[in-house]
Short mmCIF file of C-alpha atoms in Angstrom, two decimals:
data_model
loop_
_atom_site.label_atom_id
_atom_site.label_comp_id
_atom_site.label_asym_id
_atom_site.label_seq_id
_atom_site.Cartn_x
_atom_site.Cartn_y
_atom_site.Cartn_z
CA MET A 88 -26.32 23.54 -15.06
CA GLY A 89 -27.03 19.55 -14.96
CA PHE A 90 -23.65 18.95 -14.05
CA TRP A 91 -24.40 21.79 -11.16
CA LEU A 92 -27.64 20.49 -9.09
CA MET A 93 -26.12 17.27 -9.35
CA CYS A 94 -23.18 18.82 -7.61
CA LEU A 95 -26.31 20.25 -5.26
CA SER A 96 -27.70 16.57 -4.93
CA SER A 97 -24.30 14.78 -4.13
CA PHE A 98 -23.23 17.41 -1.32
CA LEU A 99 -27.13 17.01 0.20
CA PHE A 100 -26.82 13.47 -0.26
CA PHE A 101 -23.33 13.21 1.74
CA ALA A 102 -24.06 15.19 3.90
CA SER A 103 -27.45 13.12 5.01
CA PHE A 104 -25.70 10.53 5.75
CA ASN A 105 -22.33 11.83 7.45
CA LEU A 106 -24.19 13.38 9.62
CA LEU A 107 -24.47 10.49 12.07
CA LEU A 108 -20.84 9.06 11.69
CA PRO A 109 -19.01 11.75 15.02
CA LYS A 110 -22.35 9.85 17.48
CA LEU A 111 -22.80 6.75 16.16
CA PRO A 112 -20.37 4.84 17.91
CA GLU A 113 -20.93 6.84 21.50
CA HIS A 114 -24.66 6.07 20.24
CA LEU A 115 -24.53 2.51 20.22
CA THR A 116 -22.14 2.73 23.04
CA ARG A 117 -25.48 3.35 25.01
CA LEU A 118 -27.28 1.74 23.54
CA GLY A 119 -25.32 -1.52 24.87
CA GLY A 120 -23.70 -2.65 21.73
CA GLY A 121 -20.22 -0.81 22.17
CA GLN A 122 -18.39 -3.58 20.62
CA TYR A 123 -19.57 -4.01 17.72
CA LYS A 124 -18.77 -0.57 16.44
CA GLY A 125 -17.50 -1.74 14.31
CA PHE A 126 -20.42 -3.34 12.01
CA ILE A 127 -21.62 0.32 12.10
CA ILE A 128 -19.67 0.88 8.63
CA ALA A 129 -19.63 -2.23 8.19
CA LEU A 130 -23.18 -3.36 7.52
CA PHE A 131 -23.88 0.13 6.06
CA THR A 132 -21.05 -1.25 2.73
CA LEU A 133 -22.30 -4.48 3.05
CA THR A 134 -25.87 -4.04 1.49
CA ALA A 135 -24.73 -1.37 -0.63
CA ALA A 136 -21.91 -3.88 -2.03
CA ILE A 137 -24.58 -6.65 -2.21
CA SER A 138 -27.16 -3.96 -4.14
CA ARG A 139 -24.47 -2.39 -6.69
CA PRO A 140 -24.93 -4.80 -9.44
CA PHE A 141 -28.53 -4.60 -10.16
CA SER A 142 -28.36 -0.41 -9.30
CA GLY A 143 -25.47 -0.95 -12.41
CA LYS A 144 -27.69 -3.22 -14.47
CA LEU A 145 -30.74 -0.69 -13.65
CA ALA A 146 -29.62 2.40 -14.21
CA ASP A 147 -28.36 1.15 -17.68
CA THR A 148 -31.96 -0.01 -18.83
CA VAL A 149 -34.30 1.80 -16.92
CA GLY A 150 -32.82 5.18 -15.86
CA ARG A 151 -29.73 7.06 -13.91
CA ILE A 152 -32.68 9.19 -11.98
CA PRO A 153 -35.24 6.46 -11.64
CA VAL A 154 -31.58 4.65 -9.11
CA MET A 155 -30.99 7.69 -7.62
CA VAL A 156 -34.47 9.13 -6.58
CA PHE A 157 -34.11 5.72 -4.87
CA GLY A 158 -31.12 5.83 -2.80
CA SER A 159 -32.08 9.07 -1.56
CA LEU A 160 -35.34 7.78 -0.55
CA VAL A 161 -33.51 5.72 1.80
CA CYS A 162 -31.09 7.76 3.65
CA PHE A 163 -34.46 10.40 4.44
CA VAL A 164 -36.55 7.15 5.77
CA CYS A 165 -34.20 5.86 7.75
CA GLY A 166 -32.85 9.17 9.14
CA PHE A 167 -36.02 9.55 9.81
CA PHE A 168 -36.56 5.84 12.07
CA TYR A 169 -32.86 5.74 13.87
CA PRO A 170 -35.02 7.23 16.23
CA TRP A 171 -37.39 4.76 17.29
CA ALA A 172 -34.34 2.58 17.10
CA LEU A 173 -33.96 1.52 20.42
CA THR A 174 -31.71 -1.32 20.90
CA VAL A 175 -28.27 -3.20 19.76
CA THR A 176 -30.14 -5.29 16.87
CA GLY A 177 -32.31 -2.54 15.59
CA PHE A 178 -29.76 -0.39 15.50
CA LEU A 179 -27.64 -2.53 13.57
CA GLY A 180 -30.22 -3.11 11.46
CA LEU A 181 -31.69 0.06 10.23
CA ARG A 182 -27.72 0.31 9.24
CA LEU A 183 -27.98 -2.61 7.30
CA LEU A 184 -31.17 -1.32 5.31
CA HIS A 185 -29.16 2.25 5.68
CA GLY A 186 -26.47 1.11 2.97
CA PHE A 187 -28.84 0.51 -0.03
CA SER A 188 -28.80 4.73 0.38
CA THR A 189 -25.15 4.53 -0.90
CA GLY A 190 -25.57 1.00 -3.10
CA PHE A 191 -27.56 3.07 -6.24
CA LYS A 192 -27.54 6.82 -5.16
CA PRO A 193 -23.12 7.30 -6.79
CA THR A 194 -23.72 4.94 -9.25
CA GLY A 195 -26.59 6.76 -10.29
CA THR A 196 -24.00 9.69 -10.43
CA ALA A 197 -20.89 8.95 -11.58
CA ALA A 198 -23.17 7.15 -14.85
CA TYR A 199 -25.33 11.05 -15.16
CA VAL A 200 -21.92 12.47 -14.91
CA ALA A 201 -20.53 10.88 -17.31
CA ASP A 202 -22.81 11.15 -19.98
CA ILE A 203 -22.92 14.61 -19.76
CA VAL A 204 -19.48 15.62 -19.01
CA PRO A 205 -16.57 15.59 -22.51
CA VAL A 206 -14.18 12.74 -21.66
CA ALA A 207 -11.50 15.88 -22.16
CA GLN A 208 -12.81 16.66 -18.91
CA ARG A 209 -13.71 13.49 -17.37
CA GLY A 210 -10.70 14.10 -14.31
CA GLU A 211 -11.64 17.70 -13.67
CA ALA A 212 -15.28 16.62 -13.65
CA MET A 213 -15.05 14.01 -11.06
CA GLY A 214 -13.20 16.05 -8.86
CA LEU A 215 -15.63 19.27 -8.96
CA LEU A 216 -18.09 16.08 -8.08
CA GLY A 217 -15.78 15.19 -5.21
CA VAL A 218 -15.47 18.30 -3.95
CA THR A 219 -19.13 18.62 -3.47
CA GLY A 220 -19.26 15.23 -1.88
CA ALA A 221 -16.48 15.63 0.28
CA LEU A 222 -17.52 19.30 1.04
CA GLY A 223 -20.74 17.70 2.88
CA MET A 224 -18.30 15.16 3.92
CA ALA A 225 -17.12 17.75 5.86
CA CYS A 226 -19.74 20.06 6.61
CA GLY A 227 -22.12 16.68 8.14
CA PRO A 228 -20.10 15.39 11.03
CA LEU A 229 -19.48 19.43 11.96
CA PHE A 230 -23.16 20.10 11.94
CA GLY A 231 -24.52 16.25 13.27
CA SER A 232 -21.79 17.53 16.52
CA TRP A 233 -23.23 20.46 16.60
CA VAL A 234 -27.04 20.01 16.58
CA ALA A 235 -26.39 17.28 19.18
CA THR A 236 -24.47 19.25 21.90
CA HIS A 237 -27.28 21.85 21.43
CA TYR A 238 -30.30 19.82 21.08
CA SER A 239 -30.30 15.87 20.79
CA ILE A 240 -29.47 12.78 19.10
CA ASN A 241 -32.45 12.99 17.52
CA ALA A 242 -32.89 16.18 16.19
CA MET A 243 -29.60 15.03 14.03
CA PHE A 244 -31.31 12.05 13.02
CA TYR A 245 -33.79 14.39 11.78
CA CYS A 246 -31.37 16.42 9.90
CA SER A 247 -29.86 13.56 8.31
CA SER A 248 -33.71 12.55 7.39
CA GLY A 249 -33.82 16.66 6.00
CA ALA A 250 -30.88 16.86 4.28
CA ALA A 251 -32.25 13.52 1.62
CA LEU A 252 -35.27 14.99 1.00
CA LEU A 253 -33.69 18.27 -0.50
CA SER A 254 -31.48 16.05 -2.36
CA LEU A 255 -34.30 13.87 -3.28
CA LEU A 256 -35.71 17.83 -4.50
CA VAL A 257 -32.63 18.54 -5.99
CA GLN A 258 -33.17 14.98 -8.58
CA GLY A 259 -36.25 16.15 -9.34
CA THR A 260 -35.35 19.19 -11.40
CA LEU A 261 -33.09 17.29 -13.66
CA THR A 262 -32.93 15.09 -16.81
CA GLU A 263 -32.66 11.58 -17.98
CA THR A 264 -29.33 10.77 -20.16
CA LEU A 265 -29.98 7.27 -21.15
CA PRO A 266 -30.65 7.24 -24.40
CA GLN A 267 -33.80 6.27 -25.37
CA ALA A 268 -33.36 3.16 -27.68
CA GLN A 269 -31.56 1.74 -24.43
CA ARG A 270 -34.14 2.36 -21.74
CA GLN A 271 -37.17 -0.10 -20.28
CA ARG A 272 -40.41 -0.09 -17.42
CA PHE A 273 -38.71 -1.20 -14.46
CA ARG A 274 -40.69 -4.91 -13.72
CA PHE A 275 -38.75 -7.39 -10.89
CA ALA A 276 -37.13 -9.82 -13.59
CA LEU A 277 -34.71 -7.17 -14.15
CA LEU A 278 -33.28 -8.24 -11.32
CA LYS A 279 -32.16 -11.53 -11.94
CA LEU A 280 -28.74 -11.32 -12.64
CA LYS A 281 -26.57 -13.32 -15.08
CA TRP A 282 -23.18 -13.38 -13.45
CA GLY A 283 -21.90 -11.20 -15.99
CA GLU A 284 -24.21 -8.87 -15.48
CA VAL A 285 -22.66 -8.63 -11.03
CA LEU A 286 -19.07 -7.59 -12.64
CA GLU A 287 -17.68 -5.28 -15.40
CA PRO A 288 -14.58 -7.22 -16.53
CA ARG A 289 -13.33 -4.01 -18.00
CA VAL A 290 -12.63 -2.51 -15.25
CA LEU A 291 -11.15 -5.33 -13.35
CA ALA A 292 -7.64 -2.57 -12.59
CA PRO A 293 -8.92 0.60 -11.28
CA ALA A 294 -11.63 -1.46 -8.62
CA LEU A 295 -8.29 -3.53 -7.08
CA VAL A 296 -6.78 -0.52 -6.53
CA THR A 297 -9.65 1.51 -4.99
CA ALA A 298 -10.57 -1.76 -2.61
CA LEU A 299 -7.03 -1.20 -1.25
CA CYS A 300 -7.02 2.12 -1.40
CA LEU A 301 -9.48 2.12 0.00
CA PHE A 302 -8.94 -0.38 3.31
CA PRO A 303 -7.41 2.63 5.34
CA TYR A 304 -10.99 4.93 4.81
CA GLY A 305 -13.64 2.41 6.62
CA ALA A 306 -10.24 1.71 9.12
CA VAL A 307 -10.07 5.49 10.12
CA LEU A 308 -14.02 6.32 10.00
CA THR A 309 -14.22 3.22 12.88
CA VAL A 310 -11.57 4.05 15.42
CA ILE A 311 -10.88 8.31 14.88
CA PRO A 312 -13.88 8.48 16.49
CA ASP A 313 -12.12 7.02 19.52
CA GLN A 314 -8.54 8.36 19.07
CA SER A 315 -9.40 11.87 19.31
CA ARG A 316 -11.67 11.47 22.06
CA ILE A 317 -8.52 9.57 23.59
CA LEU A 318 -6.12 12.64 22.31
CA GLY A 319 -8.35 14.94 23.96
CA LEU A 320 -10.23 16.27 21.13
CA THR A 321 -14.42 16.61 22.33
CA GLY A 322 -17.10 18.72 22.50
CA SER A 323 -16.60 20.47 19.50
CA THR A 324 -13.31 19.53 18.71
CA GLU A 325 -14.46 16.04 18.08
CA GLY A 326 -15.22 16.43 14.25
CA LEU A 327 -11.32 18.32 14.06
CA PHE A 328 -9.86 15.39 12.29
CA TYR A 329 -12.48 15.36 9.53
CA THR A 330 -12.28 19.33 9.13
CA PHE A 331 -8.87 18.56 8.12
CA TYR A 332 -8.81 15.33 6.10
CA THR A 333 -11.72 17.37 4.49
CA ALA A 334 -10.28 20.18 3.84
CA ALA A 335 -7.14 18.67 2.44
CA SER A 336 -9.38 16.68 0.21
CA LEU A 337 -11.26 19.96 -1.25
CA VAL A 338 -8.02 21.57 -1.88
CA VAL A 339 -6.35 18.97 -4.11
CA ARG A 340 -9.46 18.29 -6.13
CA LEU A 341 -9.65 22.33 -6.80
CA VAL A 342 -6.29 22.74 -7.52
CA ALA A 343 -4.95 18.93 -9.38
CA GLY A 344 -8.57 17.97 -10.49
CA LYS A 345 -7.55 18.00 -14.05
CA ALA A 346 -3.68 16.49 -12.75
CA SER A 347 -4.89 13.08 -14.85
CA ASP A 348 -6.53 14.46 -17.56
CA THR A 349 -3.28 15.82 -18.14
CA HIS A 350 -0.76 13.32 -17.08
CA GLY A 351 -2.17 9.74 -17.68
CA ARG A 352 -4.46 7.89 -14.59
CA VAL A 353 -2.43 5.65 -13.56
CA PRO A 354 1.00 8.28 -13.13
CA VAL A 355 -1.84 10.20 -10.49
CA LEU A 356 -2.71 7.25 -9.13
CA ARG A 357 0.80 5.84 -8.05
CA TRP A 358 1.50 9.67 -6.47
CA SER A 359 -1.73 9.67 -4.53
CA ALA A 360 -1.29 6.17 -3.31
CA GLY A 361 2.27 7.11 -1.86
CA ILE A 362 0.93 10.26 -0.26
CA LEU A 363 -2.26 8.21 1.47
CA ALA A 364 1.16 5.85 2.52
CA LEU A 365 2.85 8.61 4.08
CA GLY A 366 -0.47 10.01 5.72
CA LEU A 367 -1.43 6.56 7.59
CA ALA A 368 2.52 6.45 8.89
CA LEU A 369 1.68 9.37 10.01
CA LEU A 370 -0.99 8.05 11.88
CA VAL A 371 0.74 5.33 13.57
CA TYR A 372 3.21 7.30 14.68
CA ALA A 373 0.61 10.74 16.01
CA PRO A 374 1.86 10.57 19.62
CA SER A 375 -0.14 14.22 19.86
CA VAL A 376 -3.04 16.37 18.49
CA PRO A 377 -0.55 18.48 16.29
CA TRP A 378 0.40 14.84 14.44
CA PHE A 379 -3.04 13.84 14.59
CA LEU A 380 -4.13 16.31 12.24
CA ALA A 381 -1.03 16.01 10.42
CA GLY A 382 -1.80 12.69 9.64
CA ALA A 383 -5.36 13.86 8.46
CA VAL A 384 -3.99 16.31 6.10
CA VAL A 385 -1.50 13.65 4.31
CA PHE A 386 -4.35 11.93 4.19
CA GLY A 387 -6.45 13.78 2.76
CA LEU A 388 -4.22 15.47 0.05
CA GLY A 389 -3.92 11.89 -1.42
CA THR A 390 -7.37 10.76 -0.64
CA GLY A 391 -8.51 13.60 -2.98
CA LEU A 392 -5.69 13.09 -6.22
CA ASN A 393 -7.04 9.79 -6.04
CA SER A 394 -10.78 9.16 -5.31
CA PRO A 395 -11.93 11.22 -8.81
CA THR A 396 -8.50 9.65 -11.05
CA LEU A 397 -9.51 6.46 -9.87
CA TYR A 398 -13.41 7.34 -10.70
CA ALA A 399 -12.40 8.96 -14.49
CA TRP A 400 -10.23 5.42 -14.98
CA THR A 401 -12.72 3.33 -14.36
CA ILE A 402 -15.49 5.05 -17.35
CA ASP A 403 -12.60 5.42 -19.40
CA LEU A 404 -12.27 1.80 -19.83
CA SER A 405 -16.42 0.96 -19.07
CA HIS A 406 -18.37 0.39 -22.27
CA PRO A 407 -20.35 3.40 -22.84
CA GLU A 408 -23.59 0.74 -23.20
CA HIS A 409 -22.07 -1.09 -19.81
CA ARG A 410 -21.11 2.26 -17.90
CA GLY A 411 -24.37 1.68 -14.63
CA ARG A 412 -22.02 -1.45 -14.55
CA GLY A 413 -18.64 -0.74 -15.07
CA VAL A 414 -19.34 2.59 -12.25
CA ALA A 415 -21.01 -0.76 -9.36
CA THR A 416 -18.13 -2.59 -9.87
CA MET A 417 -15.39 0.26 -8.37
CA TYR A 418 -17.79 0.52 -6.31
CA ILE A 419 -17.88 -2.84 -5.34
CA ALA A 420 -14.83 -2.96 -4.83
CA LEU A 421 -15.68 0.36 -2.66
CA GLU A 422 -17.14 -1.05 -0.41
CA VAL A 423 -15.47 -4.21 -0.06
CA GLY A 424 -12.43 -2.39 0.71
CA ILE A 425 -14.43 -0.29 2.95
CA GLY A 426 -16.39 -3.17 5.06
CA LEU A 427 -13.04 -4.56 5.49
CA GLY A 428 -11.03 -2.32 6.66
CA ALA A 429 -13.64 -1.67 9.34
CA LEU A 430 -14.46 -4.72 10.39
CA LEU A 431 -10.84 -4.85 11.51
CA ALA A 432 -10.37 -2.22 12.70
CA GLY A 433 -13.15 -2.48 14.98
CA TRP A 434 -11.83 -5.89 15.44
CA ILE A 435 -7.91 -5.00 16.09
CA PHE A 436 -8.73 -1.44 17.98
CA ALA A 437 -11.36 -3.82 20.52
CA ASN A 438 -11.53 -0.13 22.98
CA LEU A 439 -7.70 -1.00 23.63
CA PRO A 440 -5.93 2.78 23.31
CA GLY A 441 -2.71 0.92 22.49
CA ARG A 442 -3.75 -1.13 19.22
CA LEU A 443 -4.34 2.09 17.68
CA PRO A 444 -1.14 1.83 15.91
CA TYR A 445 -1.52 -1.88 14.28
CA VAL A 446 -5.41 -0.49 12.79
CA HIS A 447 -2.95 2.07 11.10
CA ALA A 448 -0.17 -0.21 10.09
CA LEU A 449 -2.20 -2.69 8.71
CA SER A 450 -3.80 0.11 6.48
CA LEU A 451 -0.40 0.94 5.17
CA LEU A 452 0.20 -2.02 4.73
CA CYS A 453 -2.40 -2.53 1.33
CA VAL A 454 -1.59 1.22 0.69
CA LEU A 455 1.74 -0.32 -0.36
CA ALA A 456 -0.11 -3.17 -2.28
CA ALA A 457 -1.72 -0.90 -4.24
CA ILE A 458 1.39 0.95 -5.40
CA GLY A 459 3.16 -2.13 -5.95
CA TYR A 460 0.10 -3.22 -8.50
CA LEU A 461 0.57 0.12 -9.61
CA LEU A 462 3.67 0.20 -11.07
CA SER A 463 3.10 -2.94 -12.61
CA VAL A 464 0.51 -1.42 -15.18
CA PRO A 465 1.89 0.25 -18.24
CA ALA A 466 1.75 3.63 -16.50
CA THR A 467 -0.65 5.18 -20.44
CA GLY A 468 -0.33 8.96 -21.59
CA PRO A 469 -4.05 11.14 -20.79
CA PRO A 470 -6.39 10.03 -22.02
CA VAL A 471 -7.01 12.65 -25.76
CA ALA A 472 -8.28 9.59 -27.72
CA ALA A 473 -10.46 7.18 -24.71
CA ALA A 474 -13.34 7.87 -26.81
CA VAL A 475 -11.67 5.64 -29.44
CA ALA A 476 -11.06 3.13 -26.15
CA GLU A 477 -14.46 3.16 -25.49
CA SER A 478 -15.49 1.66 -28.07
CA ALA A 479 -12.65 -1.30 -28.28
CA PRO A 480 -14.39 -4.38 -28.31
CA GLU A 481 -11.10 -5.99 -26.93
CA PRO A 482 -9.55 -4.52 -23.56
CA ALA A 483 -6.28 -2.14 -23.40
CA PRO A 484 -2.67 -3.86 -21.73
CA GLU A 485 -3.98 -1.77 -18.61
CA GLU A 486 -7.28 -3.64 -18.06
CA VAL A 487 -5.68 -6.32 -17.23
CA VAL A 488 -5.31 -7.26 -13.64
#
């Protein structure tokens, strides 16, 4: 029951902040900050990345649930204050604060699920958790665009805040999974980090692949709203890319969620990165809406196979007592990849339609680099002995970057 409640909480959380995405570039332009579109995602991911080491340590000391609650609470508060951020500086400052939400909630969620799911079903569980998160990401932009169109953009902000509050309420029904022997009362001294507490060296391999494969996501989030309008997708069709992308991601998660449990993490990641590369190649070309949406579908298929496998691989390699830190390290890489993708996409695009292919081409190069690295990593079999590997004091060969 705890797993499905966590899935519901994840759906509401991801719906909350993704609900805003299609309208934020347009909103920032109206405020007079159209040249800062790349900062919409980049600032959000910056604070998310900075907060990961803290959320990882707190998840391993204070508990998984307090970390999740804090993340959802930040999302609730920020959604409520967007209507009052009427300057470019105020808006960007709020985006910076909003990033703390994803710096905490997903870290606690992944550690919680790893605690309650059997080793042999990690890939499947992460796939199902990803399905609910992806549903939130799909429903959020569609619902947000509909609310903004039929009511107002402020109503959209308040709906985002409401979804975060519902996620918070669901978390109140969960039971803490951090072993009692590890739990401590929160104190500010816990926020002091030693360098060894910032990154988990056992998970550097999946972290590197995560950064390279998530760079395109940051770039896509930054330029797709403009590319959609350039191709004539406006109003109710403005969010079609997200719909096709997420639907494809959902299908592959449901069908292939167990793939890495059966065939091994690295082999599945090689295939998923190849599919991502094909999707980006389609977006580089994309002369019309059908090609554009075909790119969305293929890119979604690659993401749906890639994401749960990276989560499961990270948890496989994490020490049980440092799961929060291991997950946080992977998320730091995720935020770095997304943030750099967003910043460079905004800089390259510069509101010039002719530069869109260059944005997607750079993303393609990052994924090709990930494929090259994965081909150099030994392809282990199914994680049937993961429980033994977790307790081993020395890293396995595939953990070395």
